[in-house]
Short mmCIF file of C-alpha atoms in Angstrom, two decimals:
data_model
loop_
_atom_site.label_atom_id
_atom_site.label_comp_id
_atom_site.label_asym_id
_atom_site.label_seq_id
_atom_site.Cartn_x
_atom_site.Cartn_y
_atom_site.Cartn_z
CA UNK A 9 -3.61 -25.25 0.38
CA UNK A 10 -4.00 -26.86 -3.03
CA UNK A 11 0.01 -26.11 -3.91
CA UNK A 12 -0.19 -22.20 -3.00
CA UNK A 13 2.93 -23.00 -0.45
CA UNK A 14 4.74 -24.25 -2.81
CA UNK A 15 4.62 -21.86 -5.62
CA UNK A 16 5.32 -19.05 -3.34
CA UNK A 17 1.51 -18.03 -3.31
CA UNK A 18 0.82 -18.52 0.22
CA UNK A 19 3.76 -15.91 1.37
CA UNK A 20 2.28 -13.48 -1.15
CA UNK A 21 -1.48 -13.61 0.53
CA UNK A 22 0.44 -13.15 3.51
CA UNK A 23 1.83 -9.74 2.86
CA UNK A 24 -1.49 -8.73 1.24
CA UNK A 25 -3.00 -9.32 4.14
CA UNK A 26 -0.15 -6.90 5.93
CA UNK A 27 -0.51 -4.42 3.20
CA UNK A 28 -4.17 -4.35 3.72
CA UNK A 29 -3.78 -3.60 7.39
CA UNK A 30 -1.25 -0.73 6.69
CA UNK A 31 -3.47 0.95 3.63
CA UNK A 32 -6.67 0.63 6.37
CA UNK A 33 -4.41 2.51 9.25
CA UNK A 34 -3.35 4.88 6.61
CA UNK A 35 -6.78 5.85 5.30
CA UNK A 36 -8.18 5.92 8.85
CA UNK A 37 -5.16 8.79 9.45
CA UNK A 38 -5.54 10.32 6.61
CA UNK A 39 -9.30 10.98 7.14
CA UNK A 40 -8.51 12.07 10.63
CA UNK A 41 -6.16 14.59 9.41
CA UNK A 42 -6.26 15.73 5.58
CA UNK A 43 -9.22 15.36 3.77
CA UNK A 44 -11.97 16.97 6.97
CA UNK A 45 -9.89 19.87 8.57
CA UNK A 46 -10.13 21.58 5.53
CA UNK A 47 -13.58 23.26 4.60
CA UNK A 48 -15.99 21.61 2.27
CA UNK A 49 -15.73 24.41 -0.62
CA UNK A 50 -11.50 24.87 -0.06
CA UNK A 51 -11.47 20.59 -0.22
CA UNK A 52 -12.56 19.62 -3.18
CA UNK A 53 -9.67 22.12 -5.47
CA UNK A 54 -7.30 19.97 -3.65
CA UNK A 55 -8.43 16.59 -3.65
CA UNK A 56 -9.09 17.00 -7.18
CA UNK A 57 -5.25 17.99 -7.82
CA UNK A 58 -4.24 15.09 -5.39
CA UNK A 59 -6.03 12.40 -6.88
CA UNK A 60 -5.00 13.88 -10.77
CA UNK A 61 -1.52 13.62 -9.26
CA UNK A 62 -1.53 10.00 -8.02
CA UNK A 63 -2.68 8.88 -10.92
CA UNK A 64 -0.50 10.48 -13.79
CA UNK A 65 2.32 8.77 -12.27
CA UNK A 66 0.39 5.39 -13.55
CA UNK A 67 -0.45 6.61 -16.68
CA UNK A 68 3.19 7.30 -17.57
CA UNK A 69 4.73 4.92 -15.52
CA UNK A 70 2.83 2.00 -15.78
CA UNK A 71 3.51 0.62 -19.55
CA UNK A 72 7.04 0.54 -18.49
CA UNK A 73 7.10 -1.21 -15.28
CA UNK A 74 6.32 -4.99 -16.60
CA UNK A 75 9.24 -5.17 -19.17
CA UNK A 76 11.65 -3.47 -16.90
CA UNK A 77 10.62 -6.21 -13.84
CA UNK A 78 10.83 -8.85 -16.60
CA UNK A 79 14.32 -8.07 -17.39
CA UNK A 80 16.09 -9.24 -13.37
CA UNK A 81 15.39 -12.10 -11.98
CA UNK A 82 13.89 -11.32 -8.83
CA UNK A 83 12.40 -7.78 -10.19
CA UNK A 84 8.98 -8.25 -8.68
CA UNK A 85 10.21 -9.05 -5.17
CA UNK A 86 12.16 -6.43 -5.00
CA UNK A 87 10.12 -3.88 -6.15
CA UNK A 88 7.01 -5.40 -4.04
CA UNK A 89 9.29 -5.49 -0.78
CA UNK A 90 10.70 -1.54 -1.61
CA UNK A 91 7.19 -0.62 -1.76
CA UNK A 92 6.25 -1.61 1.41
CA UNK A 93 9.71 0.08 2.90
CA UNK A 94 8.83 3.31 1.23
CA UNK A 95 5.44 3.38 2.46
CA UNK A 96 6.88 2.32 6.08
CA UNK A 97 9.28 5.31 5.82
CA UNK A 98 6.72 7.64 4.07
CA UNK A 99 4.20 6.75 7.10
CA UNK A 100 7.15 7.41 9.72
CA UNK A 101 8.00 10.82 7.90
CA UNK A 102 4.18 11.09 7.57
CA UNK A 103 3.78 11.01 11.47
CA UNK A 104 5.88 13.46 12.23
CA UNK A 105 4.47 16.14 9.78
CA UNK A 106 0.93 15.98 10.80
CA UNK A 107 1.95 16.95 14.50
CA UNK A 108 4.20 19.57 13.07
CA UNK A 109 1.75 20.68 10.45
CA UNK A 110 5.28 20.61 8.16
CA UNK A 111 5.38 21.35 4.49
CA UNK A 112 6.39 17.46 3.75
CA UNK A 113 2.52 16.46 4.94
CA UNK A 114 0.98 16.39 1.20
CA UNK A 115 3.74 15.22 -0.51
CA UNK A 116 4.54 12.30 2.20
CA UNK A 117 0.68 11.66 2.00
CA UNK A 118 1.03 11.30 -1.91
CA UNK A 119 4.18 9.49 -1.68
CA UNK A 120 1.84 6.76 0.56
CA UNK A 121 -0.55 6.36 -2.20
CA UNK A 122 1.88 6.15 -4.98
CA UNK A 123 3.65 3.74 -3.90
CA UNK A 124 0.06 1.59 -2.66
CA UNK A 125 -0.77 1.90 -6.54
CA UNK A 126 3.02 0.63 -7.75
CA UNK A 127 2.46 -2.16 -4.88
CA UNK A 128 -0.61 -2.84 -6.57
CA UNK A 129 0.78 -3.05 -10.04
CA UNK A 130 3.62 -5.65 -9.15
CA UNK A 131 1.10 -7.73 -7.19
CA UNK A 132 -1.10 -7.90 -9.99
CA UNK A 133 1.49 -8.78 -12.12
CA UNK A 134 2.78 -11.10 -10.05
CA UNK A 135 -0.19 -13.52 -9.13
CA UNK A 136 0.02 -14.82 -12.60
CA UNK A 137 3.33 -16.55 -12.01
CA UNK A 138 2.71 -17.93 -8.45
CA UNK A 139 -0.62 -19.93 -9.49
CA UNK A 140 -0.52 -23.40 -8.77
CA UNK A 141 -1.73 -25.81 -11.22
CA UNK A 142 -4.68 -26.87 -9.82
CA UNK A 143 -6.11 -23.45 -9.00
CA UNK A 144 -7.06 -20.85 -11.56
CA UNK A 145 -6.91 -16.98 -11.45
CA UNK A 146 -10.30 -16.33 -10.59
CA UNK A 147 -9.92 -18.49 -7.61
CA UNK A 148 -6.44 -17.03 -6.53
CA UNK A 149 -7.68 -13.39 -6.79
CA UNK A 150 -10.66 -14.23 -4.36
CA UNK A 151 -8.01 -15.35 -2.09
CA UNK A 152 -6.36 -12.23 -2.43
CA UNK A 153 -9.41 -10.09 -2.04
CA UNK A 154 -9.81 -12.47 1.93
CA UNK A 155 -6.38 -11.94 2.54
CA UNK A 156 -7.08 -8.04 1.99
CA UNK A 157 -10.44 -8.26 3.85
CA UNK A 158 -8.58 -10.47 6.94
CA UNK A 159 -5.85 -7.93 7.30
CA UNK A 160 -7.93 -4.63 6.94
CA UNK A 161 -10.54 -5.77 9.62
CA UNK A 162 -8.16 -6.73 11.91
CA UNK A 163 -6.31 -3.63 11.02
CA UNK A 164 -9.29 -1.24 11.14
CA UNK A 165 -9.85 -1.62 15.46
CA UNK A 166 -6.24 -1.19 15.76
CA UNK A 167 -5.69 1.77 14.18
CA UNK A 168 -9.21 3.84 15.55
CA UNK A 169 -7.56 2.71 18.78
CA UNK A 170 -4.19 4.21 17.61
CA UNK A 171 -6.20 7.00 16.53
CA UNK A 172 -7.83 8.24 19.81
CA UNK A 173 -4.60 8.84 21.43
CA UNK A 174 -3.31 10.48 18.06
CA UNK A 175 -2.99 10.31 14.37
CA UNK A 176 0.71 10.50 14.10
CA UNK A 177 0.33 7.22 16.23
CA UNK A 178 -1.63 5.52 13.46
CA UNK A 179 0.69 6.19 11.07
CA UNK A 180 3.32 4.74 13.67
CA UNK A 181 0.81 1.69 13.83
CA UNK A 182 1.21 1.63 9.99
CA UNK A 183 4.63 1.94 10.07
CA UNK A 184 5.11 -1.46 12.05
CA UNK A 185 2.57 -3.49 9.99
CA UNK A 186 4.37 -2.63 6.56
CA UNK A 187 7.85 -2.64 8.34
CA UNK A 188 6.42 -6.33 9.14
CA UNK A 189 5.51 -6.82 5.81
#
């Protein structure tokens, strides 16, 4: 609508929507399995480090992202598309370790949200150039933030679904959406 197929806008609220349904059936795994087996007082030391630790990636990272995606072509495709195969591999990989209770679980799990925030990034510096002319940014990010809404509530019933026969099968649920992505 209003030019968004054209400019490329309309496949890029697509795979919002898709990486809103794969971030919902990851944090609906996630709470199943990291954050509320371990006890209340133990939890919060290591949320704490987690969270510190996916964001200093972005606080290094993240000045230097734009100018090296400005220098190829086709820079924020790419990196938007290997996003959403890391996260479909890190949520495979994921699967496995929280039915093994493996030593890959936290990293894997921080690996997931890493690469949500760089997917984040590169979408946000992406809508910029796919805005058609007659729409303006505030309009195109409230499509974005329906596209996200659309794909997590359809998402969300899916996954607690997923969930009841197992978590590692959420994360296999998340695996197909971003793999679909």
């Amino acid at each position: 609508a209003e030019g968004a197929g054209d400019s490329g806008l309309s496949r890029l609220l697509e795979l919002h929507a898709f990486n809103a349904a794969g971030d919902t059936a990851v944090a609906i795994s996630l709470a199943g399995t990291l954050f509320f087996q371990v006890p209340t007082g133990e939890a919060r030391g290591q949320v704490a480090l987690f969270l510190g630790l996916t964001m200093l990636p972005f606080a290094i990272v993240a000045p230097l992202i734009g100018p090296f995606l400005d220098r190829f072509r086709r820079g924020r495709r790419w990196a938007i598309g290997s996003t959403m195969a890391l996260r479909a591999f890190l949520c495979w990989v994921l699967g496995t370790a929280v039915v093994t209770d493996s030593i890959v679980l936290f990293p894997a799990a921080l690996g997931v949200l890493v690469a949500s925030k760089a997917y984040q990034v590169t979408r946000s510096s992406a809508v910029p150039r796919l805005i058609p002319p007659q729409q303006t940014l505030v309009r195109v990010n409230s499509r974005m933030g329906l596209a996200s809404l659309a794909g997590g509530a359809i998402s969300a019933p899916l996954a607690v679904g997923a969930s009841l026969i197992g978590s590692e099968w959420t994360l296999r649920y998340a695996f197909l959406v971003f793999v679909g992505g």
